[in-house]
mmCIF file of C-alpha atoms in Angstrom:
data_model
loop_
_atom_site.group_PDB
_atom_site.id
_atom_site.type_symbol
_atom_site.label_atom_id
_atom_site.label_comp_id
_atom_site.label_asym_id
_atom_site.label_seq_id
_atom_site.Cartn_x
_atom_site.Cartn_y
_atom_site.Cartn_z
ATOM 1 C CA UNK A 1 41.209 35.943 82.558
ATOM 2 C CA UNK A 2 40.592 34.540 86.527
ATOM 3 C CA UNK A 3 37.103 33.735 85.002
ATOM 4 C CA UNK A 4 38.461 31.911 82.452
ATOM 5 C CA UNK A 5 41.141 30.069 84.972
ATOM 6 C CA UNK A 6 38.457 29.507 87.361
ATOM 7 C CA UNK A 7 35.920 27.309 84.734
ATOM 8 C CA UNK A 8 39.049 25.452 83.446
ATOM 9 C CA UNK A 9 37.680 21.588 83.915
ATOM 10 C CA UNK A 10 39.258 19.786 87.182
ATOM 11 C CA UNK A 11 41.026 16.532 87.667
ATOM 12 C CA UNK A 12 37.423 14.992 88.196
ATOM 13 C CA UNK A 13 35.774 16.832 85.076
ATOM 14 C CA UNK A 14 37.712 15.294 82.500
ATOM 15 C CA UNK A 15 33.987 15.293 80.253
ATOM 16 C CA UNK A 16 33.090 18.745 81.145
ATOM 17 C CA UNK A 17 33.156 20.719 77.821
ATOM 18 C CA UNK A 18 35.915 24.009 77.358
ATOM 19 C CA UNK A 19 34.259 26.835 78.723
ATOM 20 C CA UNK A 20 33.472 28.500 75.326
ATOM 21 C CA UNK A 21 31.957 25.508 74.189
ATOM 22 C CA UNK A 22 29.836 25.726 77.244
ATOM 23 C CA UNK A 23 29.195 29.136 76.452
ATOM 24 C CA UNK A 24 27.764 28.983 73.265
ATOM 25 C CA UNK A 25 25.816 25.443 73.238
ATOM 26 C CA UNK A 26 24.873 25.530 77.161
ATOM 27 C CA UNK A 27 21.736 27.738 78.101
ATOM 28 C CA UNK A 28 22.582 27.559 81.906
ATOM 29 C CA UNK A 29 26.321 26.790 81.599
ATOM 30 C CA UNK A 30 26.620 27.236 85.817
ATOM 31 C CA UNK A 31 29.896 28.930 85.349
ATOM 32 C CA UNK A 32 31.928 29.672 88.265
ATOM 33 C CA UNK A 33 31.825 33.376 88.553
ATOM 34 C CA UNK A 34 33.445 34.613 91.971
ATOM 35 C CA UNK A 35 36.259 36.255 90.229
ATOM 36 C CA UNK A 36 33.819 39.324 88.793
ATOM 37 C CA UNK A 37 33.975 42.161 89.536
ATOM 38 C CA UNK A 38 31.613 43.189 92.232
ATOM 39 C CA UNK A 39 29.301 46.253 92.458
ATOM 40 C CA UNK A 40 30.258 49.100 95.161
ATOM 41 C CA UNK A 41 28.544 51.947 96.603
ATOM 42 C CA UNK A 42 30.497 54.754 95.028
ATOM 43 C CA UNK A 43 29.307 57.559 93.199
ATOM 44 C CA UNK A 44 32.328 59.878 92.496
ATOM 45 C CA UNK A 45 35.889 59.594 91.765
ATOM 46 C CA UNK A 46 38.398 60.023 94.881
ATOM 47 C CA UNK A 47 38.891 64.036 95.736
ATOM 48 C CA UNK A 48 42.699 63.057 96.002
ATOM 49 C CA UNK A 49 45.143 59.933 94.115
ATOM 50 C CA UNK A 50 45.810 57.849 96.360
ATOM 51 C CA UNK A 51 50.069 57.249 95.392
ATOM 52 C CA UNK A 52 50.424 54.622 97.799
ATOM 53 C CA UNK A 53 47.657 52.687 96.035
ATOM 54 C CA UNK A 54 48.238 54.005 92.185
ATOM 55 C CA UNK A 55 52.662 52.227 93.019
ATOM 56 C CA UNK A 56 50.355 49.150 93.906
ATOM 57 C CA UNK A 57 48.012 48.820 90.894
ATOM 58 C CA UNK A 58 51.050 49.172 88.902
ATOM 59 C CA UNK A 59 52.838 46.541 90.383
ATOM 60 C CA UNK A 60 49.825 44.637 89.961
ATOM 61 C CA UNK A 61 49.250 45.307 86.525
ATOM 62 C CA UNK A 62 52.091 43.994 84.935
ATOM 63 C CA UNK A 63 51.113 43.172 81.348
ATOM 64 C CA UNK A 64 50.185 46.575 81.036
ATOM 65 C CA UNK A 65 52.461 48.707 77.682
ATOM 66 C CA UNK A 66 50.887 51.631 78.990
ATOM 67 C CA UNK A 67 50.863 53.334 82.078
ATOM 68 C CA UNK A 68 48.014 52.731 84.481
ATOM 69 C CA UNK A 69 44.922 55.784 84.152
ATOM 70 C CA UNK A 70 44.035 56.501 87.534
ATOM 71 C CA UNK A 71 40.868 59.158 88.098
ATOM 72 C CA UNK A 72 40.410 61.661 90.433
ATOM 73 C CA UNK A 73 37.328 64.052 90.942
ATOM 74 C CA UNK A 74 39.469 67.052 89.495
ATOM 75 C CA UNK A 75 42.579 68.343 88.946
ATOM 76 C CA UNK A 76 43.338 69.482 92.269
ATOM 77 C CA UNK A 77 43.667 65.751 93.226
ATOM 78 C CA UNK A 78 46.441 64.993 90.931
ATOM 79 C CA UNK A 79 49.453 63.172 92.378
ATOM 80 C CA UNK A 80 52.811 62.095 91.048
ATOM 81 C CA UNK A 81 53.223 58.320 90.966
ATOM 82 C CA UNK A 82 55.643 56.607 88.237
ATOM 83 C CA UNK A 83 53.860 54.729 86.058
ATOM 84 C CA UNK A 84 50.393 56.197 86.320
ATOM 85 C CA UNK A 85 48.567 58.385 84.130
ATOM 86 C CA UNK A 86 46.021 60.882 86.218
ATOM 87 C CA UNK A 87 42.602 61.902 84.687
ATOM 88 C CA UNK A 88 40.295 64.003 85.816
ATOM 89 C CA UNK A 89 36.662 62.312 85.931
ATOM 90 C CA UNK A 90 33.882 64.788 87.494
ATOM 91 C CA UNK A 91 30.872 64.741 88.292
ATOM 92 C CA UNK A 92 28.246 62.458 89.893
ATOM 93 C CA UNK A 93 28.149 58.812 88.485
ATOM 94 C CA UNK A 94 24.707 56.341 89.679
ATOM 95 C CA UNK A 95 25.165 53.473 91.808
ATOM 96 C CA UNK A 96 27.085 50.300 90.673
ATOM 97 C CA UNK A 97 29.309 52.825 88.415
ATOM 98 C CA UNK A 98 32.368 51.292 90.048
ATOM 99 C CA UNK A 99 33.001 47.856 91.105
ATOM 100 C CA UNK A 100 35.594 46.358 93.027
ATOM 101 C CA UNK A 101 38.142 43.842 91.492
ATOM 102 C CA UNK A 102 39.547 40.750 92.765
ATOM 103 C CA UNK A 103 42.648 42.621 93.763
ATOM 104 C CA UNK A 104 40.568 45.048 95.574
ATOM 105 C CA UNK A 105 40.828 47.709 93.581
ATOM 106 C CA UNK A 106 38.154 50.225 92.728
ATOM 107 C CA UNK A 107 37.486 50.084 88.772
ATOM 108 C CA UNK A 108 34.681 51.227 86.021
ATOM 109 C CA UNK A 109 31.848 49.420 85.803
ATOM 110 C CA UNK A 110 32.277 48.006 82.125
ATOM 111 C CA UNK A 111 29.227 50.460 81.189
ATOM 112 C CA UNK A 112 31.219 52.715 82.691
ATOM 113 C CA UNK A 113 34.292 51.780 80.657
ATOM 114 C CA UNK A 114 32.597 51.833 77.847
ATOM 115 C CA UNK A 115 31.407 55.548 77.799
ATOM 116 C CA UNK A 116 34.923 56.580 79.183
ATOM 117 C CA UNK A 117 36.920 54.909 75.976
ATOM 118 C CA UNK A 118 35.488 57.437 73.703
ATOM 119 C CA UNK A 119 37.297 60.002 74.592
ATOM 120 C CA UNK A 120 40.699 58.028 74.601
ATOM 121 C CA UNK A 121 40.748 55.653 71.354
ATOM 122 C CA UNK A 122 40.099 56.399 67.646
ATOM 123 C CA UNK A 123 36.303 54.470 66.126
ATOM 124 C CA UNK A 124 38.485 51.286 65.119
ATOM 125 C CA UNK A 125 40.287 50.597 68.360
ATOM 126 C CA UNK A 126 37.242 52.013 70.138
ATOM 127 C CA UNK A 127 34.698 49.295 68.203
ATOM 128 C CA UNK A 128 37.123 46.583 68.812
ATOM 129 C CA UNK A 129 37.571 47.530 72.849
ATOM 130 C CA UNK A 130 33.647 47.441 72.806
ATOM 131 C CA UNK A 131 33.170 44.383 70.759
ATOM 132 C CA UNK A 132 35.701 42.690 73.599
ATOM 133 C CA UNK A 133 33.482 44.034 76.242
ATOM 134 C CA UNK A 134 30.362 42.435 74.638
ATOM 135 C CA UNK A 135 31.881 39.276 73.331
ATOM 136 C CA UNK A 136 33.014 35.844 74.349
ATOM 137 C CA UNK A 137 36.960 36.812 74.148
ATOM 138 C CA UNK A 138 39.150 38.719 76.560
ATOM 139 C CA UNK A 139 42.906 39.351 75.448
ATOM 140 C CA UNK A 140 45.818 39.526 77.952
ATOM 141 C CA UNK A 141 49.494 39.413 78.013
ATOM 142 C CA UNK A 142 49.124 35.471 78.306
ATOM 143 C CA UNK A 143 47.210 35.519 74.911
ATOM 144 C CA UNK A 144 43.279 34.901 74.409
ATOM 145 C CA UNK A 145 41.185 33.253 76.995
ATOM 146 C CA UNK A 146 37.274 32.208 76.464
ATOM 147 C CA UNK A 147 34.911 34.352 79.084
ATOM 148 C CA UNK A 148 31.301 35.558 79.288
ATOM 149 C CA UNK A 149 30.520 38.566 77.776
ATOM 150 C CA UNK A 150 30.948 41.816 80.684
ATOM 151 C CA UNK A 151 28.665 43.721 79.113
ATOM 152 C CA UNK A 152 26.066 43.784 76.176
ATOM 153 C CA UNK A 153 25.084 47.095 73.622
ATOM 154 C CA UNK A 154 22.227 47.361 75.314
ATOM 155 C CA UNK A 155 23.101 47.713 79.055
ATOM 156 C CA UNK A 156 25.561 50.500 78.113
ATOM 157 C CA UNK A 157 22.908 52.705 76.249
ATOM 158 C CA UNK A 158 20.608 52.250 78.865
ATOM 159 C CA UNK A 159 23.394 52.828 81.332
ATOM 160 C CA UNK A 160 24.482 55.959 79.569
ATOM 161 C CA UNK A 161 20.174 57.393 79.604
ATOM 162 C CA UNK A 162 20.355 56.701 82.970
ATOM 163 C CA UNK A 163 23.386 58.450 83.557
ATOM 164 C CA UNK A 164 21.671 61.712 80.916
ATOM 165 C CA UNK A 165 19.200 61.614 83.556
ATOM 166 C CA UNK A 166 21.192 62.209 86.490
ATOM 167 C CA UNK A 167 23.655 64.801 85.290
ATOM 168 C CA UNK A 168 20.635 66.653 83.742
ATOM 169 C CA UNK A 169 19.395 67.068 87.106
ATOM 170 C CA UNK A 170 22.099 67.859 88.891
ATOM 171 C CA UNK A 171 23.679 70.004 85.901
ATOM 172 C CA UNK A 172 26.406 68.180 85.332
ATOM 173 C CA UNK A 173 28.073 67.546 81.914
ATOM 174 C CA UNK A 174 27.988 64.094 80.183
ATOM 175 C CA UNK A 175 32.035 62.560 80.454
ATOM 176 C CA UNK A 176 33.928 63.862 77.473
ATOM 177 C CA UNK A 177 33.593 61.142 74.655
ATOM 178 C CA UNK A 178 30.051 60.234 74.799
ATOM 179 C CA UNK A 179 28.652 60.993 71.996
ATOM 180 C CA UNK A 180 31.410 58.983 69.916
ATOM 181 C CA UNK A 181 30.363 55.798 72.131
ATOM 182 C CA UNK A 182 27.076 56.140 71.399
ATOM 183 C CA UNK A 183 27.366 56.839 67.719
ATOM 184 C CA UNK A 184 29.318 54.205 67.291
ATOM 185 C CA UNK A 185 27.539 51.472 69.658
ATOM 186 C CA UNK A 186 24.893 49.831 66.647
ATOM 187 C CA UNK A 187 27.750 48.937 65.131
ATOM 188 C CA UNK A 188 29.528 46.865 67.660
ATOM 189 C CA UNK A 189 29.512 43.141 67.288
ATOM 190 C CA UNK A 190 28.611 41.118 70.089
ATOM 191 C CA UNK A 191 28.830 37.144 70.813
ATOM 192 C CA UNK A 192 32.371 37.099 68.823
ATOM 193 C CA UNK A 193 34.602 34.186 69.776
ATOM 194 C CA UNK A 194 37.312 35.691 68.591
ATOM 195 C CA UNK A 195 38.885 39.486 67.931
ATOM 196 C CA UNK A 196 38.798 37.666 64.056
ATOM 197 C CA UNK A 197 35.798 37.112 64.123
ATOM 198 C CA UNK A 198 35.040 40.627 65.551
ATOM 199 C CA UNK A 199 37.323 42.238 62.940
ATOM 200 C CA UNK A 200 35.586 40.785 59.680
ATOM 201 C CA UNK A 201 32.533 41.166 61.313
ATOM 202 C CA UNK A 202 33.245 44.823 61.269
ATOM 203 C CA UNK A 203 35.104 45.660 58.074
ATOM 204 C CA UNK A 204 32.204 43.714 56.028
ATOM 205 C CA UNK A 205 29.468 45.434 57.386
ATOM 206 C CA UNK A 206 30.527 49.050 58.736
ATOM 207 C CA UNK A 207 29.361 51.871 55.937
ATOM 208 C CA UNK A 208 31.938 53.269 53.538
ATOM 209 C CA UNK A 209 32.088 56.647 54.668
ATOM 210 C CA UNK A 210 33.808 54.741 58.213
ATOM 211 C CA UNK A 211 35.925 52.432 56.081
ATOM 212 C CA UNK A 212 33.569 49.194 55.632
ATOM 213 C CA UNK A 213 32.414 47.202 52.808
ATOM 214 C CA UNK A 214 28.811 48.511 54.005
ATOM 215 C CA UNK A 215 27.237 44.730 53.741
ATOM 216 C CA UNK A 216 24.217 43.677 55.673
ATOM 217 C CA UNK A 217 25.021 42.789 59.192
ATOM 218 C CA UNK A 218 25.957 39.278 60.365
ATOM 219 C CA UNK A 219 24.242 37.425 63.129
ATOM 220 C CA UNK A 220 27.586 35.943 65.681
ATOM 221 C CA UNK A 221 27.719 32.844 66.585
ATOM 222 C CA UNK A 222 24.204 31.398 65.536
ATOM 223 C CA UNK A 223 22.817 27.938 66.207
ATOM 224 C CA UNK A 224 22.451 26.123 62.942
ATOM 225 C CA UNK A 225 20.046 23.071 63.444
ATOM 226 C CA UNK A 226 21.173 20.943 60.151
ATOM 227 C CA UNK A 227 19.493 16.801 60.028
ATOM 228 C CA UNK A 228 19.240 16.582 64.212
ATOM 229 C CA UNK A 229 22.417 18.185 64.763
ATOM 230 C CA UNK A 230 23.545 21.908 66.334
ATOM 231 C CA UNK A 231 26.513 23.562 65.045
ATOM 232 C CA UNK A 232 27.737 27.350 65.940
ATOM 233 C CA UNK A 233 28.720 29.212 62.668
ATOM 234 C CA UNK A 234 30.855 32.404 62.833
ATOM 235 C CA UNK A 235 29.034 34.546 60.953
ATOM 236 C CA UNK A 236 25.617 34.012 59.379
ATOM 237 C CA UNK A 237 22.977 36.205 57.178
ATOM 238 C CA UNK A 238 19.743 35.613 56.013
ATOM 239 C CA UNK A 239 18.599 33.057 59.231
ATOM 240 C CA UNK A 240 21.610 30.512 58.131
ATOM 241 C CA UNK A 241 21.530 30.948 54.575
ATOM 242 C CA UNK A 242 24.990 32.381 54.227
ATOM 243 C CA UNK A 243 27.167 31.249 56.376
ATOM 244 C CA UNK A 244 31.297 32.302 56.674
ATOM 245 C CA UNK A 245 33.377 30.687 59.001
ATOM 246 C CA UNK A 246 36.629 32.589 60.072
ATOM 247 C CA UNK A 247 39.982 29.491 60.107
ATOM 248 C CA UNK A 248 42.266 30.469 62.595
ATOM 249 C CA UNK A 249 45.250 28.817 64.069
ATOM 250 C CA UNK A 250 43.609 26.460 66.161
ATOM 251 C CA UNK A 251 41.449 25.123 63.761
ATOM 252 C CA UNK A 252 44.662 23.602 61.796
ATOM 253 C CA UNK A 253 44.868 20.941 64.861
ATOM 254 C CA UNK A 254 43.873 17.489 63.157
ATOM 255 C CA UNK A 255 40.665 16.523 65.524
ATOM 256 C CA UNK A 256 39.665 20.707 64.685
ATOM 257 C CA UNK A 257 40.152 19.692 60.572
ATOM 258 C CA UNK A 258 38.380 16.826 61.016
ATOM 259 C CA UNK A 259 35.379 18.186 62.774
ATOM 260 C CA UNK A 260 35.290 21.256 60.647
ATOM 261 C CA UNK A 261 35.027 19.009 57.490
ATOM 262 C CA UNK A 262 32.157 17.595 59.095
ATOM 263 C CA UNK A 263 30.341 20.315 59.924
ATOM 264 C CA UNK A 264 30.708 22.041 56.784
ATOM 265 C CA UNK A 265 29.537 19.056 54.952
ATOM 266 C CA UNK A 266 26.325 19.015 57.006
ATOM 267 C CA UNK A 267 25.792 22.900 56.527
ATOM 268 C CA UNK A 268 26.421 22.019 52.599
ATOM 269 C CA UNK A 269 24.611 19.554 52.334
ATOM 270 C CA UNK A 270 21.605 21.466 53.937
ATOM 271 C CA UNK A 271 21.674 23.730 50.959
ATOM 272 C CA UNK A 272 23.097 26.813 52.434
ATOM 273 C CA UNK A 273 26.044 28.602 50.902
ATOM 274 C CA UNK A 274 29.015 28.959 53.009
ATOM 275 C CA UNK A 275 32.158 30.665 52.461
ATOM 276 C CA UNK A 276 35.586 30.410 54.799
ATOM 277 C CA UNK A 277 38.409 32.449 55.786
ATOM 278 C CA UNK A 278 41.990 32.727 57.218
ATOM 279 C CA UNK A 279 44.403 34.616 58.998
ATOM 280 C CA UNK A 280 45.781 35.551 55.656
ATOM 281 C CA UNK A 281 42.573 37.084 53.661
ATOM 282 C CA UNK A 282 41.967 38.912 56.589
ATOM 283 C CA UNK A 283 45.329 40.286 56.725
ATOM 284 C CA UNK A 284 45.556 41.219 53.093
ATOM 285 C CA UNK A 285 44.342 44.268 52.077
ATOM 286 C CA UNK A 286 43.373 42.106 48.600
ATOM 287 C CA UNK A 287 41.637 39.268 50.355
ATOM 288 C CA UNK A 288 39.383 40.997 52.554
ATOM 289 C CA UNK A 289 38.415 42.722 48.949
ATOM 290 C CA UNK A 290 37.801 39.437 47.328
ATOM 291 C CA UNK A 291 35.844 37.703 49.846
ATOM 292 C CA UNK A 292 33.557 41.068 50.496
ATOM 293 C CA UNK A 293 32.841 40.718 46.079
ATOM 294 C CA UNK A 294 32.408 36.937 46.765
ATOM 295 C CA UNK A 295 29.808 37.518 49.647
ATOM 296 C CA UNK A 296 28.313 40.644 48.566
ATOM 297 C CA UNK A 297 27.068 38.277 45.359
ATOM 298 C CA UNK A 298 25.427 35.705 47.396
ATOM 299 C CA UNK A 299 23.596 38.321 49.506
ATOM 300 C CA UNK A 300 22.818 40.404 46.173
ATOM 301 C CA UNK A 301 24.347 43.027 47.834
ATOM 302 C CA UNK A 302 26.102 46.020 45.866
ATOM 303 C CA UNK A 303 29.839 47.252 46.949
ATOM 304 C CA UNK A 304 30.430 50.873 47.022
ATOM 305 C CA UNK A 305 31.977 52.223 44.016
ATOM 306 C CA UNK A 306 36.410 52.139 45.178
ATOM 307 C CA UNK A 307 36.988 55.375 44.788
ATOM 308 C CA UNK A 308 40.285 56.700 45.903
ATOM 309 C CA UNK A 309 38.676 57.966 49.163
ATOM 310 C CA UNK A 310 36.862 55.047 49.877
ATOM 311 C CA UNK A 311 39.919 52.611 49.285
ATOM 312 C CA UNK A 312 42.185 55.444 52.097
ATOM 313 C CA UNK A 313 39.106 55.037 54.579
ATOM 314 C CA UNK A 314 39.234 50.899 53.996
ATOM 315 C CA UNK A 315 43.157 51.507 54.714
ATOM 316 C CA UNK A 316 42.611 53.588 57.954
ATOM 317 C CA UNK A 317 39.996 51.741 59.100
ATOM 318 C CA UNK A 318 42.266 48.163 58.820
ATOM 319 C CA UNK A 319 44.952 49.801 60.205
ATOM 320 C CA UNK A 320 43.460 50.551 63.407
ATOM 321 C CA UNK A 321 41.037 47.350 63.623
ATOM 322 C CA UNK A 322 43.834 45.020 63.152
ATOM 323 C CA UNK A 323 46.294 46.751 65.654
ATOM 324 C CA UNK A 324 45.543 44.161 68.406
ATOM 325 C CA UNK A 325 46.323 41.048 66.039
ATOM 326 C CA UNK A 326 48.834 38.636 67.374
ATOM 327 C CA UNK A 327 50.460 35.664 65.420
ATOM 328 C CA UNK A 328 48.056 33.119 66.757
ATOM 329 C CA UNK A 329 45.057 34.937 66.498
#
């Protein structure tokens, strides 16, 4: 979110684009990045919570509806503090594991994060935490906010070999969740806009036996070149030739209608097939249904038999993707 406050346009850059659209059209969008995180020198946990510190992140955290996880080396170092939530995180970690924030607090490195999640959140909530982490989207209590991606798939597998490779030789265990992260990762979406975008992404293309529609997976965000124009489609298979576009709130906003009916024209026009959605198919258990037969036709894909266990994993699997939904979203 200060990423996203600090690349807001100023008085004198009235022309300069929204930082997402800079994101996705701009190669070298020079983006004002002093509010990341920054890479420390530690290796372990503290031995012992520091409460002083813990009162002070929570103060800080505000917009937090949980209380604030706080690790220590084991469980000798465990503290009382209101608010906080102490867990025990051993072992030896490589350098750049933890960075400090802008508030000066010592954090996970989002690699780091990422491993750590696994062993806290259930494989919906877990893919949509990661597809945050990798996408172009953060969410806070002051709603959604455009930012660089923190992370990408492949930095946290490579992080995660290189962190095999160090408790291996120091016979140390690998952190408690893992192998869920890891199993999960190929199917995390990254370059989504949007946690809608994210969300469809992952219910049309994740296999049955998980909950999904088990489509072929969608290319994020894409550059379509259509008659000497560039236009960013939402989801795309087939190098362009299926395109869907996700409608949220904002794009009800006249100058957003107009400029959608545009670009759609140009991407019809072009011969490619493209499909839309809302807030409301993706929200109905029925719409997401009709839109994965609708798609699954154009890509001459074929939809799992709905068998009554299929149809309770789709339900599960919703239920838990579609937690962090908000109104305007």
């Amino acid at each position: 979110m200060r990423v996203a406050a600090a690349n807001v346009p100023g008085e004198y850059e009235a022309a300069k684009p929204p930082l997402l659209v800079r994101l996705l059209f701009e190669d070298d969008p020079l983006l004002d990045l002093a509010a990341m995180p920054e890479a420390s020198a530690l290796t372990a946990a503290p031995a012992t919570l520091d409460s002083a510190l813990a009162a002070e992140g929570v103060r800080a955290c505000v917009d937090l509806s949980a209380p604030l996880s706080c690790y220590v080396r084991n469980s000798a170092g465990r503290r009382y503090c209101a608010g906080v939530n102490t867990v025990t995180l051993g072992g030896e970690f490589p350098p750049g594991s933890f960075v400090w924030d802008a508030r000066g607090f010592a954090v996970p490195a989002p690699e780091l994060l990422a491993l750590l999640l696994g062993r806290a959140l259930s494989a919906g909530r877990l893919l949509m935490v990661l597809s945050e982490l990798c996408g172009l989207y953060a969410l806070g209590a002051a709603g959604m906010a455009a930012v660089p991606p923190l992370t990408t798939c492949e930095k946290i597998g490579a992080y995660a070999c290189e962190l095999a490779a160090l408790r291996r030789g120091l016979g140390q265990r690998m952190p408690r969740g893992t192998p869920a992260v890891l199993g999960i990762l190929p199917h995390v979406t990254e370059w989504a806009a949007s946690p809608a975008e994210a969300a469809i992404a992952l219910l049309l293309s994740l296999p049955a036996d998980v909950g999904g529609f088990g489509l072929p997976t969608a290319s994020l965000n894409q550059k379509i070149a259509v008659m000497g124009s560039e236009y960013i489609c939402d989801l795309a298979w087939n190098d362009g030739a299926c395109l869907l576009e996700y409608q949220g709130e904002t794009h009800k906003q006249r100058w957003r209608c107009m400029a959608d009916r545009r670009k759609h024209n140009a991407l019809r026009g072009d011969g490619r097939v493209l499909l839309e959605a809302g807030r409301d198919d993706l929200m109905a258990f029925a719409g997401m249904n009709q839109l994965a037969g609708v798609l699954a036709d154009v890509l001459g894909a074929h939809l799992p038999p709905a068998t009554k266990e299929v149809l309770q994993r789709r339900i599960d699997l919703r239920s838990e993707v579609l937690e962090c939904f908000s109104p305007k979203i």
